[in-house]
XYZ file of C-alpha atoms in Angstrom:
747
model
C 136.930 74.615 112.855
C 134.719 71.706 113.272
C 136.101 68.320 114.828
C 136.920 65.072 112.714
C 134.004 63.363 115.051
C 131.512 66.066 114.784
C 129.824 66.559 111.476
C 130.960 70.094 109.883
C 128.244 72.877 109.214
C 129.265 75.268 106.365
C 126.859 78.141 107.054
C 128.598 78.351 110.686
C 131.988 77.867 109.296
C 132.017 79.348 105.824
C 129.429 81.878 105.792
C 130.259 83.950 102.255
C 132.069 80.948 100.343
C 129.268 80.209 98.286
C 131.484 80.022 95.327
C 134.109 77.675 96.077
C 131.596 75.771 97.765
C 128.928 75.564 94.894
C 132.236 74.546 92.272
C 133.250 71.941 94.892
C 129.706 70.246 95.055
C 129.454 70.929 91.112
C 132.853 68.780 90.800
C 131.755 65.743 93.094
C 128.521 65.990 90.560
C 130.475 65.739 87.534
C 132.608 63.084 89.007
C 129.304 61.241 89.235
C 129.667 60.961 84.986
C 133.144 59.515 85.368
C 131.748 56.605 87.839
C 128.841 55.694 85.632
C 131.254 55.701 82.495
C 133.265 53.492 84.385
C 130.522 50.801 85.075
C 129.832 51.269 81.074
C 133.214 50.072 80.169
C 133.134 47.222 82.760
C 130.054 46.133 81.390
C 131.470 45.721 77.726
C 134.335 44.011 79.154
C 132.314 41.297 81.188
C 130.012 40.904 78.018
C 132.905 40.356 76.025
C 134.824 38.032 78.612
C 131.390 35.796 79.191
C 131.146 35.561 75.212
C 134.754 34.493 74.851
C 134.485 31.751 77.226
C 131.343 30.552 76.237
C 133.168 30.371 72.521
C 135.758 28.764 74.677
C 133.870 26.100 76.110
C 132.166 25.317 73.254
C 135.073 24.975 71.415
C 136.480 22.468 73.788
C 133.165 20.425 73.908
C 133.894 19.656 70.099
C 137.176 18.322 70.847
C 135.792 16.350 73.635
C 133.743 14.772 71.728
C 136.095 13.691 69.330
C 138.164 11.894 71.991
C 135.879 10.589 74.196
C 136.793 6.972 73.093
C 140.691 7.479 72.808
C 140.578 8.795 75.932
C 138.054 6.369 77.582
C 139.051 3.189 76.408
C 141.607 3.560 73.935
C 142.102 3.533 70.125
C 141.714 -0.057 69.764
C 139.200 -1.517 72.214
C 138.517 -5.156 72.158
C 135.358 -4.104 73.506
C 133.111 -1.449 72.224
C 132.623 1.101 75.104
C 129.411 2.065 74.369
C 128.255 5.939 75.588
C 130.086 5.750 79.006
C 133.042 8.086 79.570
C 136.484 8.597 81.982
C 135.998 10.069 85.030
C 138.359 12.454 83.714
C 136.234 13.285 80.752
C 133.375 13.800 83.277
C 135.036 15.883 85.381
C 136.257 17.830 82.371
C 132.515 17.826 81.566
C 131.846 19.178 84.942
C 134.533 21.800 84.567
C 133.355 23.005 81.254
C 129.879 23.052 82.094
C 131.266 25.421 85.242
C 133.153 27.550 83.081
C 129.832 28.142 81.236
C 127.638 29.182 83.978
C 130.326 31.007 85.092
C 130.314 32.744 81.714
C 126.480 33.182 81.966
C 126.710 34.634 85.406
C 129.384 37.461 83.837
C 126.550 38.415 81.406
C 124.305 38.724 83.666
C 126.711 40.870 85.693
C 127.686 43.207 82.628
C 123.482 43.516 82.000
C 122.976 44.316 86.176
C 125.530 46.930 86.100
C 124.347 48.903 83.121
C 120.673 48.478 84.328
C 121.168 48.880 88.120
C 124.028 50.927 88.687
C 125.333 52.788 85.253
C 121.645 54.185 84.445
C 120.857 55.001 88.344
C 124.486 56.938 88.275
C 123.279 58.731 85.055
C 119.661 59.794 86.344
C 121.308 60.868 89.858
C 123.779 62.809 88.348
C 121.234 64.692 86.217
C 119.084 65.269 89.265
C 122.024 66.456 91.781
C 122.688 68.869 89.271
C 119.347 70.511 88.896
C 119.102 70.820 92.832
C 122.807 72.463 92.075
C 121.398 75.044 89.740
C 118.077 76.121 92.283
C 120.729 76.704 94.538
C 122.758 78.886 92.512
C 119.520 80.589 91.072
C 118.360 81.267 94.774
C 121.891 82.782 95.655
C 122.224 84.818 92.320
C 118.428 86.437 93.655
C 119.969 87.356 96.825
C 122.992 89.095 95.295
C 120.598 91.124 92.736
C 118.793 92.084 95.995
C 121.778 92.828 97.980
C 122.944 95.280 94.988
C 119.523 96.553 94.797
C 119.864 97.372 97.968
C 123.260 99.444 97.605
C 121.929 101.139 94.572
C 118.923 102.531 96.287
C 121.210 103.526 99.100
C 123.141 105.608 96.600
C 120.222 106.984 94.959
C 119.062 107.987 98.577
C 122.588 109.295 98.993
C 122.447 111.340 95.766
C 119.078 112.655 96.632
C 120.537 113.748 99.828
C 123.315 115.663 98.024
C 120.817 117.113 95.933
C 118.582 118.667 98.667
C 121.595 119.742 100.293
C 122.445 121.308 97.085
C 118.976 123.128 96.751
C 119.031 124.317 100.407
C 122.497 126.139 99.726
C 121.149 127.283 96.257
C 117.773 128.545 98.401
C 120.049 130.372 100.938
C 122.175 132.047 98.044
C 118.760 133.124 96.329
C 117.633 134.400 99.789
C 120.289 136.482 100.724
C 120.494 138.165 97.043
C 116.825 138.633 97.202
C 115.439 141.939 97.112
C 113.372 143.289 100.114
C 110.134 143.200 98.434
C 110.891 139.332 97.592
C 113.161 138.636 100.320
C 109.889 136.912 102.932
C 109.291 134.854 99.857
C 112.766 133.940 99.824
C 112.933 133.023 103.310
C 109.873 130.897 103.005
C 111.036 128.698 100.529
C 114.726 128.081 102.043
C 113.001 127.458 105.266
C 110.956 124.929 103.184
C 113.285 123.589 101.659
C 115.318 123.010 105.166
C 112.652 120.778 106.035
C 112.307 119.130 103.117
C 116.501 118.147 103.492
C 115.673 116.931 106.975
C 113.136 114.848 105.719
C 115.570 113.342 102.807
C 118.206 112.754 105.628
C 116.265 110.889 107.753
C 115.089 108.773 104.964
C 118.796 108.437 104.125
C 119.980 107.640 107.705
C 117.249 104.919 107.957
C 118.029 103.629 104.628
C 121.750 103.236 106.183
C 120.373 100.746 108.861
C 117.891 98.808 106.766
C 120.829 98.192 104.277
C 123.022 97.131 107.372
C 120.538 94.579 108.430
C 119.837 93.663 105.368
C 123.873 92.999 104.898
C 123.583 91.288 107.958
C 121.203 88.879 107.416
C 122.369 88.265 103.700
C 125.803 86.994 105.383
C 124.501 85.183 108.774
C 121.327 83.843 107.546
C 120.439 83.805 103.627
C 123.880 82.639 102.116
C 124.806 80.467 105.765
C 121.727 78.660 104.550
C 122.223 78.079 100.826
C 125.529 76.762 102.186
C 124.111 74.036 104.240
C 121.965 73.339 101.606
C 124.574 72.838 99.214
C 126.471 70.471 102.243
C 123.413 68.277 102.292
C 123.405 68.327 98.426
C 126.703 67.031 98.312
C 126.229 64.404 101.506
C 123.563 63.214 99.706
C 125.411 62.655 96.216
C 127.626 60.800 98.476
C 125.224 58.864 100.342
C 123.460 57.978 96.852
C 127.033 57.010 95.427
C 127.599 54.778 98.274
C 124.147 52.840 97.852
C 125.018 52.340 94.310
C 128.655 51.121 94.747
C 127.491 48.912 97.400
C 125.068 47.228 94.818
C 127.900 46.816 91.912
C 129.626 45.000 94.487
C 127.004 42.643 95.671
C 126.323 41.812 91.988
C 129.854 41.178 91.718
C 129.722 39.222 94.664
C 127.243 37.042 93.571
C 128.680 36.471 89.701
C 132.533 35.586 91.264
C 132.309 33.295 94.146
C 135.431 32.711 93.836
C 136.589 36.187 94.562
C 134.347 36.564 97.369
C 136.947 37.474 99.629
C 138.178 40.225 97.580
C 134.490 41.475 97.619
C 133.923 40.879 101.065
C 137.232 43.011 101.522
C 135.349 45.953 99.567
C 132.190 45.329 100.946
C 133.898 45.930 104.195
C 135.596 49.064 103.043
C 132.794 50.519 101.502
C 130.917 51.564 104.639
C 134.074 52.871 105.721
C 133.533 56.002 103.512
C 131.091 58.035 105.491
C 129.491 60.812 103.360
C 130.869 63.658 105.887
C 134.123 62.257 105.544
C 135.050 64.277 102.180
C 133.139 67.329 103.565
C 135.596 67.150 106.327
C 138.424 66.810 104.152
C 137.251 70.014 102.023
C 136.831 71.744 105.289
C 140.340 71.334 106.385
C 141.709 73.001 103.228
C 139.259 75.873 102.653
C 138.972 77.771 105.682
C 139.991 81.320 105.477
C 140.008 84.412 108.323
C 137.201 86.661 105.818
C 137.055 90.397 107.044
C 133.419 91.217 107.208
C 132.814 94.694 105.529
C 132.482 97.402 108.261
C 128.906 98.926 108.973
C 127.956 101.729 106.716
C 127.784 105.071 108.358
C 126.371 108.553 107.217
C 128.745 110.680 104.880
C 128.035 114.795 105.355
C 127.292 116.722 102.212
C 130.052 118.165 100.771
C 127.970 121.736 100.689
C 125.943 120.991 103.918
C 128.044 120.358 106.928
C 125.815 118.403 109.265
C 125.966 115.231 111.754
C 124.662 111.994 112.019
C 121.751 112.753 114.399
C 118.143 112.767 113.121
C 116.453 115.763 112.677
C 113.728 116.105 115.590
C 112.155 119.551 115.246
C 108.567 119.862 115.163
C 108.209 119.615 111.479
C 110.470 116.765 111.447
C 108.660 114.961 114.226
C 105.431 114.887 112.112
C 107.052 113.030 109.399
C 108.501 111.028 111.909
C 105.285 110.204 113.869
C 103.570 109.584 110.572
C 106.633 107.178 109.408
C 106.858 105.135 112.876
C 102.790 104.809 113.176
C 102.992 102.711 109.527
C 106.126 100.991 110.410
C 104.442 99.752 113.529
C 101.380 98.515 111.816
C 103.541 96.924 109.304
C 105.680 94.943 111.591
C 102.392 93.421 113.404
C 101.017 92.619 109.492
C 104.082 90.885 108.499
C 104.683 89.008 111.333
C 101.498 86.991 110.893
C 102.675 86.531 107.560
C 106.123 85.710 107.791
C 105.130 82.743 110.428
C 102.319 81.538 108.006
C 105.261 81.287 105.262
C 107.903 79.609 107.378
C 105.412 76.644 108.552
C 104.716 76.213 105.199
C 108.557 76.110 104.544
C 108.771 73.446 107.244
C 106.279 71.663 105.849
C 107.972 71.492 102.220
C 111.119 70.244 103.946
C 109.285 67.432 105.768
C 108.262 66.110 102.388
C 111.414 66.633 100.994
C 113.081 64.542 104.016
C 110.305 61.815 103.318
C 111.533 61.259 100.135
C 115.183 61.139 100.768
C 114.384 57.881 103.148
C 111.935 56.291 100.564
C 108.994 56.927 102.494
C 107.643 59.396 99.390
C 107.511 58.792 95.576
C 107.262 62.361 94.291
C 109.548 64.057 92.280
C 112.698 65.902 94.887
C 113.395 68.149 92.453
C 109.705 69.286 92.119
C 109.878 69.842 96.116
C 112.897 71.865 96.108
C 111.719 74.219 93.335
C 108.610 74.656 95.797
C 110.632 75.164 98.634
C 112.344 77.848 97.098
C 109.440 79.620 95.827
C 107.770 79.561 99.122
C 111.473 80.645 100.805
C 111.667 83.309 98.063
C 108.045 84.810 99.119
C 109.292 84.643 102.931
C 112.587 86.622 101.931
C 110.555 89.489 100.511
C 108.189 89.380 103.575
C 111.094 89.059 106.089
C 112.880 91.960 104.175
C 109.656 94.476 104.426
C 109.571 93.324 107.907
C 113.309 93.679 108.765
C 112.700 97.580 107.115
C 110.087 98.141 109.145
C 111.762 96.853 112.485
C 114.716 98.976 111.884
C 112.654 102.030 110.940
C 110.560 101.520 114.296
C 113.778 101.317 116.546
C 115.959 104.085 114.580
C 112.828 106.401 115.331
C 112.069 105.067 119.183
C 116.020 105.206 119.895
C 116.159 108.796 119.247
C 112.526 110.576 119.698
C 110.821 108.126 121.938
C 107.274 106.376 120.869
C 105.653 109.270 119.118
C 102.886 107.439 118.158
C 101.515 107.297 121.782
C 98.405 109.720 121.469
C 98.404 110.265 118.050
C 95.345 110.618 116.519
C 96.362 109.001 113.052
C 93.541 110.261 109.900
C 92.049 107.340 108.287
C 93.471 107.674 105.112
C 92.345 105.750 101.961
C 94.087 105.819 98.587
C 91.849 107.826 96.186
C 91.769 108.799 92.572
C 90.341 112.075 92.271
C 87.802 112.796 89.607
C 86.898 116.130 90.319
C 89.065 118.984 91.200
C 90.070 118.764 95.002
C 92.203 120.801 96.797
C 94.876 119.043 99.295
C 94.544 120.473 102.732
C 98.375 120.685 103.569
C 99.957 122.425 100.853
C 96.719 124.179 99.358
C 97.326 123.037 95.610
C 94.822 121.085 93.470
C 94.925 117.205 93.720
C 94.366 116.926 89.746
C 95.972 116.076 86.159
C 99.250 113.913 86.815
C 98.956 114.434 90.389
C 95.313 113.663 90.844
C 96.249 110.508 93.323
C 96.244 111.129 96.978
C 94.596 110.241 100.407
C 91.507 111.275 102.461
C 90.422 110.586 105.529
C 86.895 108.458 106.101
C 86.354 110.043 109.211
C 86.898 113.770 109.103
C 87.277 114.168 105.278
C 90.940 115.471 105.250
C 92.533 115.253 101.726
C 95.824 115.324 100.489
C 98.362 114.764 97.640
C 100.253 111.175 98.211
C 103.374 113.305 98.287
C 102.340 115.200 101.198
C 100.756 112.058 103.262
C 104.128 111.613 105.746
C 103.761 115.693 106.331
C 100.458 115.667 107.651
C 99.844 115.915 111.362
C 97.979 113.155 113.168
C 95.454 115.081 114.401
C 92.274 113.783 113.362
C 89.255 114.657 115.048
C 87.046 111.520 114.592
C 84.520 111.053 112.618
C 82.634 114.254 111.442
C 78.794 114.740 110.081
C 79.091 116.094 106.198
C 78.485 120.053 107.764
C 81.558 119.658 110.219
C 83.523 117.948 107.145
C 82.526 121.276 105.289
C 83.490 123.624 108.414
C 87.095 121.619 108.539
C 87.286 121.865 104.710
C 87.180 125.584 104.856
C 89.494 126.047 108.084
C 91.931 123.660 106.478
C 92.003 125.427 103.237
C 92.418 128.889 104.697
C 95.479 127.388 107.170
C 96.973 126.044 104.152
C 97.038 129.320 101.882
C 98.972 131.314 104.630
C 102.620 130.751 103.915
C 104.661 130.043 107.091
C 106.330 132.832 108.571
C 110.124 133.006 108.584
C 112.290 134.831 110.674
C 115.931 134.848 109.739
C 116.978 138.033 112.077
C 115.952 141.559 112.544
C 115.416 143.798 109.402
C 114.743 147.512 109.117
C 111.493 148.859 108.646
C 112.027 150.159 105.262
C 113.491 146.625 104.174
C 110.637 144.760 105.174
C 108.767 143.419 102.397
C 104.856 142.957 102.643
C 103.782 139.623 103.773
C 102.225 137.587 100.745
C 100.645 134.637 101.102
C 98.046 132.681 98.502
C 94.995 135.244 99.475
C 97.112 137.960 97.735
C 97.382 136.314 94.500
C 95.668 134.661 92.336
C 96.940 131.084 91.533
C 96.433 129.509 88.255
C 96.012 126.215 89.406
C 93.942 126.872 92.399
C 91.570 128.897 89.988
C 91.182 126.077 87.733
C 92.931 127.596 84.762
C 95.140 125.389 82.352
C 98.589 126.895 81.145
C 97.053 128.009 77.829
C 96.833 131.477 76.403
C 92.816 131.353 76.857
C 92.588 130.096 80.107
C 95.734 131.150 82.504
C 96.923 134.969 83.997
C 99.624 135.816 86.032
C 99.907 135.148 89.835
C 100.591 138.834 90.437
C 99.127 141.878 88.531
C 101.752 144.464 88.068
C 100.992 148.305 87.111
C 102.467 147.453 83.977
C 99.749 144.781 83.131
C 96.994 147.152 84.540
C 98.378 149.552 81.979
C 97.743 146.773 79.082
C 94.156 146.570 79.736
C 91.680 149.252 77.889
C 90.679 151.785 79.642
C 87.186 151.814 80.671
C 86.564 155.515 80.010
C 88.586 155.669 76.880
C 85.730 156.361 74.122
C 85.023 153.121 72.145
C 85.608 153.450 68.296
C 82.708 152.185 66.166
C 83.008 149.008 64.334
C 81.241 147.175 60.978
C 78.331 144.939 61.532
C 78.991 142.234 64.116
C 77.797 138.893 62.377
C 75.346 136.726 63.865
C 76.377 133.407 64.123
C 77.414 132.512 67.248
C 81.335 131.412 67.745
C 83.291 130.833 70.928
C 83.506 133.771 73.169
C 86.751 134.670 74.948
C 86.565 134.342 78.734
C 86.642 137.489 80.856
C 90.137 138.195 81.693
C 90.246 138.710 85.521
C 91.471 142.236 87.078
C 94.792 142.133 89.076
C 94.625 141.879 93.010
C 93.040 145.386 94.545
C 96.286 146.296 96.152
C 98.166 146.742 92.726
C 95.043 148.460 91.089
C 94.756 152.409 91.180
C 90.924 153.237 90.509
C 90.053 154.413 87.161
C 88.780 158.238 87.114
C 84.752 158.285 87.034
C 83.204 158.789 83.779
C 80.615 161.434 83.780
C 77.136 160.844 81.951
C 76.092 163.277 79.132
C 73.143 165.158 79.699
C 69.864 163.427 80.399
C 67.160 163.537 78.074
C 63.812 163.871 78.444
C 63.449 160.056 77.533
C 65.761 159.301 80.096
C 64.060 161.351 82.617
C 60.525 159.794 82.046
C 62.160 156.271 82.547
C 64.626 156.948 85.323
C 62.783 153.847 87.409
C 63.776 151.373 84.806
C 67.282 149.809 84.549
C 69.863 151.140 82.588
C 72.686 150.158 80.195
C 75.461 151.529 77.918
C 76.394 150.246 74.426
C 79.819 148.652 74.694
C 79.965 148.575 70.709
C 78.073 149.606 67.393
C 75.159 147.041 66.456
C 73.349 147.270 62.915
C 70.128 145.999 63.224
C 69.742 143.110 60.629
C 65.727 141.850 61.248
C 62.624 143.751 62.031
C 62.954 143.004 65.452
C 65.995 144.708 65.851
C 67.454 148.331 66.331
C 70.499 150.004 65.594
C 72.876 151.472 67.997
C 75.843 153.088 68.529
C 78.650 152.535 70.854
C 78.680 154.506 74.303
C 74.964 155.271 73.439
C 72.490 154.996 76.735
C 69.705 152.624 76.399
C 66.587 151.434 78.570
C 66.530 147.680 79.199
C 62.947 146.532 78.802
C 63.469 142.879 78.994
C 66.472 141.281 80.586
C 68.343 138.676 78.997
C 66.306 135.330 79.611
C 69.597 132.957 78.406
C 69.155 133.357 74.602
C 71.958 136.023 74.691
C 69.097 139.075 73.346
C 67.637 141.600 75.308
C 64.668 144.318 74.442
C 66.364 147.981 75.330
C 64.984 151.542 74.121
C 67.213 153.335 72.416
C 67.938 157.814 72.949
C 65.697 157.835 69.739
C 62.860 155.874 71.500
C 63.266 153.080 69.003
C 62.485 149.834 70.828
C 63.981 146.524 69.596
C 66.315 143.433 70.501
C 70.332 143.943 70.692
C 72.944 141.201 71.786
C 73.309 140.856 75.722
C 77.191 141.297 75.110
C 77.112 144.337 73.695
C 75.366 145.834 76.834
C 77.068 147.114 79.869
C 74.449 146.681 82.369
C 74.678 150.139 85.047
C 73.742 149.757 88.719
C 70.579 151.054 90.105
C 71.315 154.367 91.508
C 69.766 154.395 95.540
C 66.232 156.223 95.546
C 67.760 159.481 97.406
C 70.152 160.113 94.103
C 69.282 163.254 92.105
C 69.076 162.308 88.480
C 72.345 164.191 87.851
C 74.138 162.345 90.414
C 77.375 160.619 88.081
C 77.320 156.585 87.550
C 79.900 154.430 89.080
C 83.442 154.739 87.989
C 84.274 152.520 84.959
C 85.712 148.951 85.979
C 88.885 147.645 84.721
C 86.811 144.837 83.140
C 83.372 144.264 81.709
C 80.261 142.305 83.347
C 79.230 141.126 79.986
C 80.084 137.990 78.606
C 82.288 139.455 75.795
C 86.352 139.693 77.190
C 87.906 143.034 76.776
C 91.028 141.189 74.980
C 88.409 139.653 72.871
C 87.616 142.800 71.002
C 89.459 143.542 67.721
C 90.423 146.370 65.916
C 89.313 147.085 62.640
C 90.311 148.912 59.819
C 90.252 152.722 60.747
C 90.965 152.437 64.443
C 87.229 150.888 64.983
C 86.558 148.107 67.528
C 84.494 145.313 66.642
C 81.869 143.650 68.829
C 82.070 139.928 69.884
C 80.123 137.310 68.208
C 76.815 137.155 69.121
C 74.104 134.334 70.264
C 71.312 133.366 67.477
C 68.230 134.780 67.840
C 65.300 133.388 69.367
C 63.929 130.341 67.461
C 66.957 130.292 65.048
C 68.414 127.399 67.630
C 67.807 125.387 70.238
C 70.042 126.062 73.324
C 71.164 123.014 75.137
C 71.222 123.566 79.165
C 73.487 122.134 81.601
C 72.497 121.333 85.380
C 74.712 121.438 88.293
C 75.795 118.356 90.397
C 77.490 119.433 92.998
C 78.317 122.552 94.726
C 81.045 124.828 93.639
C 82.463 128.230 94.969
C 84.019 130.033 92.438
C 87.938 131.266 92.932
C 87.866 134.185 90.528
C 85.874 136.218 88.474
C 86.031 134.229 85.731
C 84.000 131.142 87.146
C 80.422 130.979 88.168
C 79.607 129.825 91.967
C 76.965 126.780 91.620
C 74.652 125.240 93.883
C 73.225 121.713 93.024
C 70.440 121.873 90.523
C 71.288 125.161 89.045
C 71.040 125.414 85.567
C 72.638 127.127 82.771
C 73.182 127.158 78.856
C 76.042 125.352 77.647
C 78.119 127.876 75.522
C 81.774 125.279 75.150
C 81.914 121.908 76.031
C 85.064 120.560 77.505
C 87.980 120.931 75.420
C 90.250 118.727 77.065
C 91.160 121.258 80.279
C 88.718 120.272 82.501
C 86.696 123.161 81.788
C 83.090 124.490 80.335
C 82.126 127.624 79.306
C 78.385 128.557 80.577
C 76.015 131.484 80.143
C 73.704 132.800 82.589
C 72.185 136.282 82.838
C 73.948 137.182 79.486
C 77.625 136.391 81.154
C 79.402 133.625 80.186
C 81.909 132.153 82.743
C 83.184 128.587 83.439
C 82.758 126.080 85.495
C 84.399 122.498 86.063
C 82.812 120.179 83.474
C 83.024 117.157 85.703
C 80.671 119.067 88.041
C 77.784 119.808 85.773
C 75.699 117.300 83.055
C 73.353 117.846 80.076
C 69.691 118.434 80.066
C-alpha cells in the first residue's frame, strides 16, 4: 500500500481491478454534473437577489424624495431649504447607492458563474466521460484478445485430442489389418503419429504463448489502463479545483464584506490535493488477489503422454522450420515495435502539453490517436512475444536447430498449371493450388507441407539442375516410408506398395468423374470386366460420320495384376497379303459401310494393308483382302506392329492387348440389337471441316497411357476443349489422348 505522502500507482497496486476503478472514476465524472448544477442554481438565486435589491433601492429612493424637506428642514420652515439635504439623507443616499452597486456586482457575479464556471464544468464532464469511454473500449479489446487466446488454446487442445484419437483409430486398424494391407496400415499409422506429434508440439507452444499473454495482460496492459484512469481522475480533480478557485475569486470580488469567509475558503481549497481522493479510495479498495495458475499440458484421455516436446527426426524438421521462421519474425517485429513505441511517446508528450495549456488541440482526439497507435503496438508486441516464446521453448529443449540449416528461399505461389508437391508427391491443384516454391532450387510444396520440408536447400541451381532435382524429389516422394513394428513371418508379409505400384487419380491428372477416373489398384475382377481382345467382335450397323466426343481409352491395371491373354492366331495368308508383306498392316476393330465414292466397305477382324496412314484428319487409305482400295476411319483400324525381317510369313502376330491403341475406347463401343458392336463416331472426311490445331506451350511427360507426352512446340488436332476439369482431348496419328489444357494454345 502506498504511503500518505507518496503518490499512489493503481497499475502497481490494483492490477486487475479495472471494473471498480472505472466505476469510481465514472462516479467522479458524474459528480461534476451536480457541481455545475449547483452553480447554475446559485446564479439564479444571485440574479433574483440582485433584482430584489435593485427594486428595494428604487422604492426607498422614491420614499426619500418625498421626505427630503420634512427630514431636512421640517414641515413648516421659515426659509425655503432649496435643494440641500441633511447629512443623514446624504448618508442614506450613499447607503442606497452602495446597495445598488452591491446588487449590480451580484448580478455580474451570477452571469460570471454561468459563463466561467457552470458551462466549463459541463464541457469538462463531457470531455472526461469521452476519455473514460476510450479507456473502457480499449480494455474491452484487451479482454476480447485474452478470450480469443483462451479460445484458440481450447481449439488447439481439441485438435490435439482429435489427433490422438486418430492415432488410436489408426493403431486399431493396423492391428486388425490383413497381411496384404498391413504394411499400408502401418505406414498410415506412423504418419499419423508424426502428425500427432506436430499437433502436440503446437499445443504445448500455444500453452506457453497463452500464459505469456496472460502475464502481459495482468502485469502490463491492464496496469497501464489503470494508471490512465488514475491520471484521468486526478486531472478531473485538478480541473475542478481550478473552477472552484475561479468561483471563489468571483465571489470574493463581488462580496468584499465576506472577504474573510472567502479568504478562508481560498485557503481551504488548495489543501484539497488531487491525490488525496485517490489515496482514500485506495485505502478502502486494496484486496488480496490470487492470480490464476499457469496452464499446464493435459494429456489426451485416449493417448497417454507426458508434457515433453517430441524430438525425433521428423519433429525436428518441423521444429527447425518453426524456429527459423520465429527468429526472423522476432528481428522484424522488434524494429516495428520500437517505431510504434516512439510514436506513442510522441503522442503522450502532445497530450501533456495540452494539459499544461501549451497546446490548443483537442485532447480527446489526441487520446484517440494514442489508443489507435497503442492498439497497433499491442498487436505487434503480441506477435513478437509469440515468436520469442516459440524460439525459447524450442531452443531450451533441442537447442538452436537453425544453426547450419540450409533454408529454402520459399515464395508463396498460386500454381496455375498442374504441379506436384516435392514432399508428399500430390498435385498442387484445384482447392489446394496455393503453395510455395524455392527461388533457388525450385522446390515446390503445398502450404500445409511447408513446415515439414527439411532445410536442405542446395543453393541456386540452373534450369537443367532444377529439372534433375525435381525428378529425384518426385521419385523420393513417391516411395512410402517403411514402417517396422515388429517381426512377421514370411507368409504374413504383404508386398510393399509404393506410389509407383498403383495409379493415383490425382497424379495422373483425371477428375473424379466417370469419364476421367480409374481405380488406384487393378484387381482380377476389373481385368475380367474388360472385353477380351481375342474374342470375336460382332458386326454393327453403319457408323455415322459426323464427329462426336470420343471416349478416353481406359488405362490397363498395373502389370503385376494382369495375366497376359492368349495369343491370337492369324488366318492363312492370302496371295494379296503375301504380295504386300513389306507394307504396314492392320486389323479392323469394327465393320464399316462405305458412304462415299472414295471409301470402301470392310468387315470386323478383316486384315487390311495400310497404303496411307492417318495424317491428322481421322481417316486412312487401306487395301482390303478383296484388293479394294479406299478410305476407312482411322479409329476403326488396329495398326499391327511390323514383323522383324527374319520372321517367316506364317509367324503369329503379337498377343492381343487388353486395350486398343486407337482413339476409340473399349468401353466406348455399344452393343447393337442382335449382339453386334457399333464402332465409335468418326471424324469428318477430308475437306468436310477445317481442323483446329493446338501447339504445346510447355514440356509435359505423360503419366498414363491416356495422356500424350509433349515437347514445347508440338502440334495436335484439337478434339475437345477443356470441359471444366483442366484437361483437353487432342489427336495425333489417329490416336486421341488428353493433355493439360493450360499447356496448349490454339494456332
